[in-house]
Tab-separated table of C-alpha atoms in Angstrom:
chain	number	residue	atom	x	y	z
E	253	MET	CA	1.103	50.344	62.788
E	254	ASP	CA	2.721	46.915	63.261
E	255	GLY	CA	5.081	46.116	66.170
E	256	LYS	CA	8.247	46.445	64.099
E	257	ARG	CA	7.260	49.824	62.676
E	258	SER	CA	6.085	50.966	66.114
E	259	GLY	CA	9.491	50.085	67.618
E	260	LEU	CA	11.293	51.976	64.893
E	261	PHE	CA	9.040	54.976	65.423
E	262	ILE	CA	9.691	55.005	69.183
E	263	ALA	CA	13.453	54.677	68.665
E	264	ALA	CA	13.437	57.523	66.159
E	265	ALA	CA	11.389	59.669	68.519
E	266	CYS	CA	13.815	59.010	71.374
E	267	LEU	CA	16.768	59.891	69.166
E	268	ALA	CA	15.083	63.085	68.038
E	269	ALA	CA	14.419	64.018	71.652
E	270	LEU	CA	18.060	63.511	72.528
E	271	VAL	CA	19.220	65.598	69.588
E	272	ALA	CA	16.726	68.337	70.383
E	273	ALA	CA	17.639	68.396	74.085
E	274	PRO	CA	19.169	71.663	75.240
E	275	MET	CA	22.963	71.608	75.339
E	276	ALA	CA	23.244	73.594	78.556
E	277	ARG	CA	20.587	73.659	81.267
E	278	ALA	CA	21.267	75.161	84.656
E	279	ASP	CA	18.683	72.743	86.109
E	280	ASP	CA	21.041	69.856	85.326
E	281	LEU	CA	23.839	71.294	87.448
E	282	PRO	CA	24.417	70.535	91.134
E	283	LYS	CA	22.955	73.105	93.501
E	284	LEU	CA	24.852	75.123	96.076
E	285	LYS	CA	23.098	76.073	99.293
E	286	GLU	CA	23.542	79.651	100.414
E	287	LYS	CA	25.381	79.822	103.761
E	288	PRO	CA	27.907	82.029	105.599
E	289	THR	CA	30.989	80.003	104.724
E	290	TYR	CA	32.052	77.204	102.390
E	291	LYS	CA	34.621	74.455	102.104
E	292	VAL	CA	36.081	74.833	98.624
E	293	GLY	CA	38.640	72.843	96.676
E	294	PHE	CA	41.245	74.303	94.361
E	295	ALA	CA	42.989	71.749	92.129
E	296	GLN	CA	46.108	73.472	90.821
E	297	THR	CA	47.986	71.944	87.898
E	298	GLU	CA	51.557	72.817	88.963
E	299	SER	CA	53.658	75.407	90.777
E	300	ASN	CA	56.709	75.712	88.547
E	301	ASN	CA	56.383	79.312	87.349
E	302	PRO	CA	55.432	82.801	88.604
E	303	TRP	CA	52.033	82.722	86.877
E	304	ARG	CA	50.913	79.624	88.797
E	305	LEU	CA	52.320	80.929	92.069
E	306	ALA	CA	50.429	84.200	91.621
E	307	GLN	CA	47.213	82.353	90.820
E	308	THR	CA	47.509	80.113	93.885
E	309	GLN	CA	48.259	83.062	96.162
E	310	SER	CA	45.232	84.916	94.813
E	311	MET	CA	42.981	81.943	95.613
E	312	LYS	CA	44.449	81.554	99.113
E	313	ASP	CA	44.153	85.272	99.827
E	314	GLU	CA	40.513	85.395	98.778
E	315	ALA	CA	39.634	82.320	100.851
E	316	ALA	CA	41.235	83.898	103.911
E	317	LYS	CA	39.492	87.208	103.257
E	318	ARG	CA	36.089	85.522	103.123
E	319	GLY	CA	36.750	83.058	105.935
E	320	TRP	CA	36.184	80.067	103.637
E	321	GLN	CA	38.086	76.826	104.135
E	322	LEU	CA	40.347	76.078	101.160
E	323	VAL	CA	41.379	72.539	100.277
E	324	TYR	CA	44.395	73.069	98.030
E	325	THR	CA	46.178	70.473	95.902
E	326	ASP	CA	49.066	70.634	93.438
E	327	ALA	CA	49.122	68.084	90.610
E	328	ASN	CA	52.857	68.589	90.000
E	329	SER	CA	52.342	68.623	86.225
E	330	SER	CA	50.491	65.286	86.213
E	331	ALA	CA	46.994	64.999	84.739
E	332	ALA	CA	46.529	61.626	86.485
E	333	LYS	CA	47.363	63.145	89.868
E	334	GLN	CA	45.011	66.022	89.217
E	335	VAL	CA	42.158	63.582	88.603
E	336	ALA	CA	43.070	61.873	91.885
E	337	ASP	CA	43.173	65.279	93.608
E	338	VAL	CA	39.595	65.991	92.537
E	339	ASP	CA	38.588	62.502	93.716
E	340	SER	CA	40.048	63.386	97.116
E	341	MET	CA	38.101	66.642	97.243
E	342	ILE	CA	34.894	64.784	96.464
E	343	ALA	CA	35.659	62.330	99.261
E	344	GLN	CA	36.185	65.276	101.627
E	345	HIS	CA	32.719	66.610	100.692
E	346	VAL	CA	33.807	70.064	99.620
E	347	ASP	CA	30.993	72.442	98.668
E	348	VAL	CA	32.606	73.753	95.463
E	349	ILE	CA	35.562	72.787	93.279
E	350	PHE	CA	37.752	75.176	91.306
E	351	LEU	CA	39.783	73.266	88.721
E	352	SER	CA	42.626	74.458	86.483
E	353	PRO	CA	42.833	71.473	84.102
E	354	ARG	CA	46.347	70.526	83.045
E	355	GLU	CA	45.056	69.033	79.781
E	356	GLU	CA	41.739	69.144	77.943
E	357	LYS	CA	40.832	65.457	77.647
E	358	PRO	CA	42.393	63.687	80.680
E	359	LEU	CA	40.480	65.911	83.135
E	360	ILE	CA	37.043	65.060	81.724
E	361	PRO	CA	36.558	62.194	84.263
E	362	ALA	CA	37.209	64.620	87.120
E	363	VAL	CA	34.595	67.047	85.807
E	364	MET	CA	32.017	64.288	85.413
E	365	LYS	CA	32.727	62.772	88.850
E	366	ALA	CA	32.139	66.122	90.519
E	367	LYS	CA	28.827	66.513	88.720
E	368	LYS	CA	27.758	62.996	89.690
E	369	ALA	CA	28.705	63.716	93.303
E	370	GLY	CA	26.508	66.820	93.283
E	371	ILE	CA	29.362	69.304	93.684
E	372	PRO	CA	29.362	72.479	91.544
E	373	LEU	CA	32.613	72.831	89.619
E	374	PHE	CA	34.151	75.897	88.001
E	375	LEU	CA	36.988	75.683	85.487
E	376	ILE	CA	39.435	78.531	85.915
E	377	ASP	CA	42.122	79.645	83.433
E	378	ARG	CA	42.057	76.423	81.373
E	379	GLY	CA	39.227	74.530	79.737
E	380	VAL	CA	38.399	70.935	78.883
E	381	ASP	CA	37.388	69.408	75.561
E	382	PRO	CA	34.003	71.044	74.772
E	383	THR	CA	32.890	68.026	72.758
E	384	LEU	CA	33.058	65.922	75.931
E	385	ALA	CA	31.927	68.344	78.640
E	386	LYS	CA	30.058	71.632	78.313
E	387	ALA	CA	29.910	74.722	80.474
E	388	GLY	CA	26.429	75.240	81.906
E	389	ARG	CA	25.620	71.555	81.600
E	390	ASP	CA	28.480	69.487	83.018
E	391	TYR	CA	30.142	72.242	85.055
E	392	VAL	CA	28.971	75.675	86.051
E	393	SER	CA	31.293	77.960	84.124
E	394	PHE	CA	34.693	78.569	82.570
E	395	ILE	CA	36.370	81.682	83.961
E	396	GLY	CA	39.480	82.766	82.121
E	397	SER	CA	41.122	84.538	79.239
E	398	ASP	CA	40.342	84.163	75.550
E	399	PHE	CA	43.403	82.159	74.530
E	400	VAL	CA	42.595	82.342	70.818
E	401	GLU	CA	42.436	86.120	71.032
E	402	GLU	CA	45.750	86.146	72.906
E	403	GLY	CA	47.344	84.315	69.982
E	404	ARG	CA	45.792	86.772	67.536
E	405	ARG	CA	47.067	89.789	69.463
E	406	ALA	CA	50.592	88.373	69.597
E	407	ALA	CA	50.507	87.694	65.858
E	408	ASP	CA	49.079	91.121	65.009
E	409	TRP	CA	51.959	92.788	66.833
E	410	LEU	CA	54.574	90.533	65.229
E	411	VAL	CA	53.241	91.105	61.714
E	412	LYS	CA	53.369	94.869	62.203
E	413	LYS	CA	56.768	94.784	63.889
E	414	THR	CA	58.387	92.659	61.154
E	415	GLY	CA	56.610	94.283	58.232
E	416	GLY	CA	54.885	91.000	57.445
E	417	THR	CA	58.076	89.035	56.774
E	418	ALA	CA	59.601	86.677	59.346
E	419	LYS	CA	60.924	83.163	59.825
E	420	ILE	CA	59.382	82.143	63.134
E	421	ILE	CA	60.303	79.601	65.779
E	422	GLU	CA	57.247	78.734	67.887
E	423	LEU	CA	57.657	77.543	71.484
E	424	GLN	CA	54.377	75.827	72.285
E	425	GLY	CA	52.842	75.348	75.717
E	426	THR	CA	52.033	71.989	77.295
E	427	SER	CA	50.801	69.594	74.616
E	428	GLY	CA	47.065	68.978	74.885
E	429	SER	CA	46.371	72.005	77.096
E	430	SER	CA	43.712	74.522	76.084
E	431	PRO	CA	46.026	77.569	76.131
E	432	ALA	CA	48.566	75.841	73.895
E	433	ASN	CA	45.908	74.676	71.452
E	434	ASP	CA	44.068	77.987	71.342
E	435	ARG	CA	47.042	80.349	71.325
E	436	LYS	CA	48.457	78.473	68.357
E	437	LYS	CA	45.088	78.606	66.615
E	438	GLY	CA	44.748	82.375	67.044
E	439	PHE	CA	48.337	83.016	65.981
E	440	MET	CA	47.978	80.892	62.854
E	441	GLU	CA	44.717	82.619	61.894
E	442	VAL	CA	46.501	85.954	61.685
E	443	ILE	CA	49.802	85.002	60.070
E	444	ALA	CA	47.955	82.987	57.422
E	445	LYS	CA	46.968	86.354	55.943
E	446	SER	CA	50.627	87.350	55.525
E	447	PRO	CA	52.503	85.014	53.124
E	448	GLY	CA	55.830	86.374	54.357
E	449	MET	CA	55.232	85.069	57.877
E	450	GLN	CA	56.557	81.507	58.010
E	451	ILE	CA	56.852	79.157	60.996
E	452	VAL	CA	60.068	77.230	60.369
E	453	ALA	CA	59.913	75.120	63.554
E	454	SER	CA	57.463	74.460	66.389
E	455	GLN	CA	57.955	72.389	69.539
E	456	ASP	CA	56.473	71.892	73.014
E	457	GLY	CA	58.356	73.797	75.726
E	458	ASP	CA	55.861	72.825	78.488
E	459	PHE	CA	55.404	76.457	79.600
E	460	THR	CA	58.676	76.330	81.605
E	461	ARG	CA	61.755	78.542	81.367
E	462	ASP	CA	64.365	75.783	81.312
E	463	LYS	CA	62.459	73.654	78.796
E	464	GLY	CA	62.011	76.754	76.641
E	465	ARG	CA	65.766	77.315	76.765
E	466	GLN	CA	66.520	73.705	75.828
E	467	VAL	CA	64.039	73.651	72.962
E	468	MET	CA	65.272	77.006	71.662
E	469	GLU	CA	68.867	75.743	71.650
E	470	THR	CA	67.881	72.731	69.555
E	471	LEU	CA	65.604	74.579	67.121
E	472	LEU	CA	68.051	77.435	66.632
E	473	GLN	CA	70.810	75.011	65.642
E	474	ALA	CA	68.477	73.530	63.029
E	475	HIS	CA	67.133	76.921	61.918
E	476	PRO	CA	69.789	79.646	62.297
E	477	GLU	CA	67.841	81.660	59.718
E	478	ALA	CA	65.077	82.374	62.274
E	479	THR	CA	64.245	86.055	62.674
E	480	ALA	CA	61.388	85.823	65.195
E	481	VAL	CA	60.127	83.775	68.146
E	482	PHE	CA	56.549	83.294	69.293
E	483	ALA	CA	56.481	81.800	72.793
E	484	HIS	CA	53.176	80.689	74.298
E	485	ASN	CA	54.236	82.205	77.626
E	486	ASP	CA	56.824	84.562	79.114
E	487	GLU	CA	58.724	81.813	80.907
E	488	MET	CA	59.578	80.071	77.633
E	489	ALA	CA	60.402	83.415	76.031
E	490	LEU	CA	62.848	84.154	78.852
E	491	GLY	CA	64.436	80.737	78.395
E	492	ALA	CA	64.683	81.443	74.673
E	493	ILE	CA	66.450	84.741	75.333
E	494	THR	CA	69.089	82.907	77.385
E	495	ALA	CA	69.610	80.366	74.581
E	496	LEU	CA	69.782	83.060	71.917
E	497	GLU	CA	72.353	85.093	73.780
E	498	ALA	CA	74.458	81.979	74.417
E	499	ALA	CA	74.419	81.374	70.656
E	500	GLY	CA	75.635	84.890	69.915
E	501	ARG	CA	72.272	86.304	68.842
E	502	HIS	CA	70.899	89.644	70.024
E	503	PRO	CA	67.235	89.393	71.131
E	504	GLY	CA	65.362	92.542	70.264
E	505	LYS	CA	67.870	93.433	67.545
E	506	ASP	CA	68.551	90.588	65.112
E	507	ILE	CA	65.617	88.457	66.308
E	508	THR	CA	62.176	89.633	67.507
E	509	LEU	CA	60.306	87.926	70.347
E	510	VAL	CA	56.657	88.088	71.381
E	511	SER	CA	54.960	86.110	74.133
E	512	ILE	CA	51.945	85.860	76.447
E	513	ASP	CA	51.343	86.273	80.221
E	514	GLY	CA	52.651	89.674	81.312
E	515	GLU	CA	54.727	88.523	84.284
E	516	LYS	CA	57.236	90.816	86.015
E	517	ASP	CA	60.315	89.221	84.412
E	518	GLY	CA	58.636	89.483	81.020
E	519	LEU	CA	57.982	93.193	81.488
E	520	GLN	CA	61.563	93.677	82.622
E	521	ALA	CA	62.751	91.918	79.450
E	522	ILE	CA	60.710	94.430	77.432
E	523	ILE	CA	62.273	97.306	79.368
E	524	ASP	CA	65.701	95.776	78.657
E	525	GLY	CA	64.866	95.688	74.941
E	526	LYS	CA	65.073	91.897	74.623
E	527	LEU	CA	61.372	90.928	74.528
E	528	GLY	CA	59.253	92.894	72.093
E	529	ALA	CA	55.799	92.522	73.610
E	530	THR	CA	53.638	90.280	75.761
E	531	VAL	CA	49.865	89.795	75.908
E	532	GLU	CA	48.583	89.766	79.480
E	533	CYS	CA	46.923	86.640	80.885
E	534	ASN	CA	45.897	87.752	84.359
E	535	PRO	CA	46.488	85.056	87.026
E	536	ARG	CA	44.622	86.757	89.883
E	537	PHE	CA	41.495	84.606	89.804
E	538	GLY	CA	40.616	84.606	93.503
E	539	PRO	CA	38.119	87.496	93.720
E	540	GLY	CA	36.259	86.611	90.528
E	541	ALA	CA	36.129	82.866	91.157
E	542	PHE	CA	34.875	83.149	94.734
E	543	GLU	CA	32.369	85.834	93.787
E	544	ALA	CA	31.010	83.561	91.041
E	545	ALA	CA	30.522	80.759	93.568
E	546	ALA	CA	28.745	83.101	96.003
E	547	ASP	CA	26.506	84.413	93.214
E	548	TYR	CA	25.712	80.868	92.128
E	549	ALA	CA	24.636	79.971	95.652
E	550	ALA	CA	22.450	83.080	95.728
E	551	GLY	CA	20.672	81.899	92.587
E	552	LYS	CA	22.117	84.530	90.280
E	553	LYS	CA	22.690	83.720	86.617
E	554	ILE	CA	26.262	82.659	85.889
E	555	GLU	CA	27.339	82.870	82.277
E	556	PRO	CA	28.815	79.589	80.948
E	557	ILE	CA	31.916	81.471	79.800
E	558	VAL	CA	33.301	84.469	81.677
E	559	VAL	CA	36.175	86.125	79.793
E	560	ASN	CA	38.793	88.173	81.614
E	561	LYS	CA	39.898	91.503	80.170
E	562	ASP	CA	43.648	91.433	79.583
E	563	HIS	CA	46.163	94.179	78.802
E	564	PHE	CA	48.929	94.323	76.210
E	565	TYR	CA	52.469	95.317	77.108
E	566	ASP	CA	55.250	96.680	74.920
E	567	SER	CA	57.912	99.381	75.221
E	568	SER	CA	55.231	102.060	75.526
E	569	ASN	CA	53.843	100.876	78.886
E	570	ALA	CA	56.042	98.102	80.367
E	571	ALA	CA	57.977	100.375	82.750
E	572	GLN	CA	54.889	101.966	84.333
E	573	SER	CA	53.215	98.549	84.646
E	574	LEU	CA	56.147	96.801	86.326
E	575	ALA	CA	55.281	97.678	89.927
E	576	GLY	CA	51.841	96.067	89.705
E	577	SER	CA	52.964	92.890	87.922
E	578	TYR	CA	53.491	89.471	89.478
């Protein structure tokens, strides 16, 4: 074999080795030494709604219960700040990082920096772009709900409730976030099977009540023929109810709403007959997240994706579930 052919052969062999390399190897991940207590970081995305507040409290409560030191940061709805928050945690030499990524792509650098620094990282409640970082290879695990399935469950209920015919306004979550992307995907999968289900308008409401109200006001003016609303979370649905009532509509009567999260105000809206149903997305991550970190330190196998089991609330069970909601 001449030198040129030999070089090509070696290059091809290297490429083949890369392609054949396992996509997720626990050996590639940073280790975590087993010890009585840990210094852990929790990089929260924002604190502008009950879901986030409940999640943060759950993490703080679990840290206190275990006697672990918690380094908590709030990105205030800024992906850039959240990256900087993780940088700060790395500089403080935390043992573990729990990250709720605001958006899928901008938080990739944070994930990779933690891995390079030798700090195990868990994604909780939101994911990152799987083409750029993989669970089990670049970070330990994703712990959270199946957002695609949440969208499917919301759509299934709406199709049945409307008899398969509706003109839908969709209030999307934060653009570029995994729950917004996946909830839309699951919803569209289901309604695509019912030709009478038509989305007449769709816009980002940033998962907040006031933005949901503002967007609903605008979209309703453009589409007064709307007969249904799919909101990616309860906060936007509640904002939409305010806008609808201000416009003289009657939520739960002449327009049907379905959403996701299962917060206390959402359940109350169901009891009041204004919100039709909501798919639970449980925010109480503390016990499961901290247990996963402890198990990882003990050398136990951690699945790359750990899916929470979520409930579904409608008029049949909202009242009895209210006391235990957040």
